[in-house]
Short mmCIF file of C-alpha atoms in Angstrom, two decimals:
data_model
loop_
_atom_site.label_atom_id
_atom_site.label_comp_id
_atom_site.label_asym_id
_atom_site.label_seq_id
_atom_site.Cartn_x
_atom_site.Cartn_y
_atom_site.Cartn_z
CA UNK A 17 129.55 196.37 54.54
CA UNK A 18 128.53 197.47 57.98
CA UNK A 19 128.98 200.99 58.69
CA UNK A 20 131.63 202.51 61.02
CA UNK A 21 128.57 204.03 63.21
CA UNK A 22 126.66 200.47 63.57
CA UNK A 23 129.41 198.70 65.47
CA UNK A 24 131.43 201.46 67.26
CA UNK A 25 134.15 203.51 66.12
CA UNK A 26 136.76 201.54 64.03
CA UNK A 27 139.75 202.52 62.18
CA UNK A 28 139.16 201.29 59.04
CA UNK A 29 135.77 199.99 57.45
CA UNK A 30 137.04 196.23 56.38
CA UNK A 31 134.78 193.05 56.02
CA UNK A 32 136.29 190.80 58.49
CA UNK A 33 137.51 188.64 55.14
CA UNK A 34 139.53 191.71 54.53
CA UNK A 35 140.53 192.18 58.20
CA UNK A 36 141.74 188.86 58.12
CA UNK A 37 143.24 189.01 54.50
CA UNK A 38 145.92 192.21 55.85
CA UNK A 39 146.53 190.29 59.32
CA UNK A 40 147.66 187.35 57.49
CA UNK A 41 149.77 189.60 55.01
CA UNK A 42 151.29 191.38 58.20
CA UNK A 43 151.96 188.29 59.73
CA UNK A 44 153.94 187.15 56.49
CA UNK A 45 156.37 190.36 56.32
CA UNK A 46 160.13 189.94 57.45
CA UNK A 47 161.40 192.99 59.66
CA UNK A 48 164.43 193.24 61.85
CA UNK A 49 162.69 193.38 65.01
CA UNK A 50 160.06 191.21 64.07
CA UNK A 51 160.34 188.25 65.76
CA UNK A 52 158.92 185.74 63.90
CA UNK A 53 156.38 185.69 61.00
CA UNK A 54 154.10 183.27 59.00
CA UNK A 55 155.79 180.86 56.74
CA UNK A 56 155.59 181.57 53.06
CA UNK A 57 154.72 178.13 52.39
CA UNK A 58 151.56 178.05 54.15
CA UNK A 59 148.13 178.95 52.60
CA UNK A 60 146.96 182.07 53.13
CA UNK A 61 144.11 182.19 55.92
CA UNK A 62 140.80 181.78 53.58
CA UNK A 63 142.41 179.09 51.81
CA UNK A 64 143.50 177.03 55.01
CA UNK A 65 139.76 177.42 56.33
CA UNK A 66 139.02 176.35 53.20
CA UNK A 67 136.48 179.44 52.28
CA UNK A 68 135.93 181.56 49.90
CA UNK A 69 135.88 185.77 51.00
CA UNK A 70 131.77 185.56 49.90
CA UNK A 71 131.80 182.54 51.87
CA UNK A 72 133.27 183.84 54.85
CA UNK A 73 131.11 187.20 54.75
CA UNK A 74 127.98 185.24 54.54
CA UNK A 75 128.43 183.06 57.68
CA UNK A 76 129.70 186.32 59.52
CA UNK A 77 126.61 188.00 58.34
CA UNK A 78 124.47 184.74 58.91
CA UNK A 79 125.70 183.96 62.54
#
């Protein structure tokens, strides 16, 4: 995992698999004000990019 210090301050220390992992859980909640969120029918994000999370972190780390 990259360290906080190597890219800049960040809130939390997530692989962007896991960054993207919470977004697409967020994006799935239902709240009141919310005004719209992701359909529970569709894949979650790795799945409709059709990669795996080791996958993913090796092309990130790779690029």
């Amino acid at each position: 995992m990259v360290e906080a210090t190597e890219v800049g301050v960040c809130f939390l220390p997530l692989r962007l698999d896991q960054y993207l992992e919470r977004l697409d859980w967020t994006g799935r909640q239902t709240r009141p004000a919310k005004r719209g969120q992701i359909p529970a029918e569709l894949l979650p994000i790795l799945e409709r990019l059709r990669l795996s999370s080791e996958t993913w972190v090796e092309t990130v780390l790779n690029f």
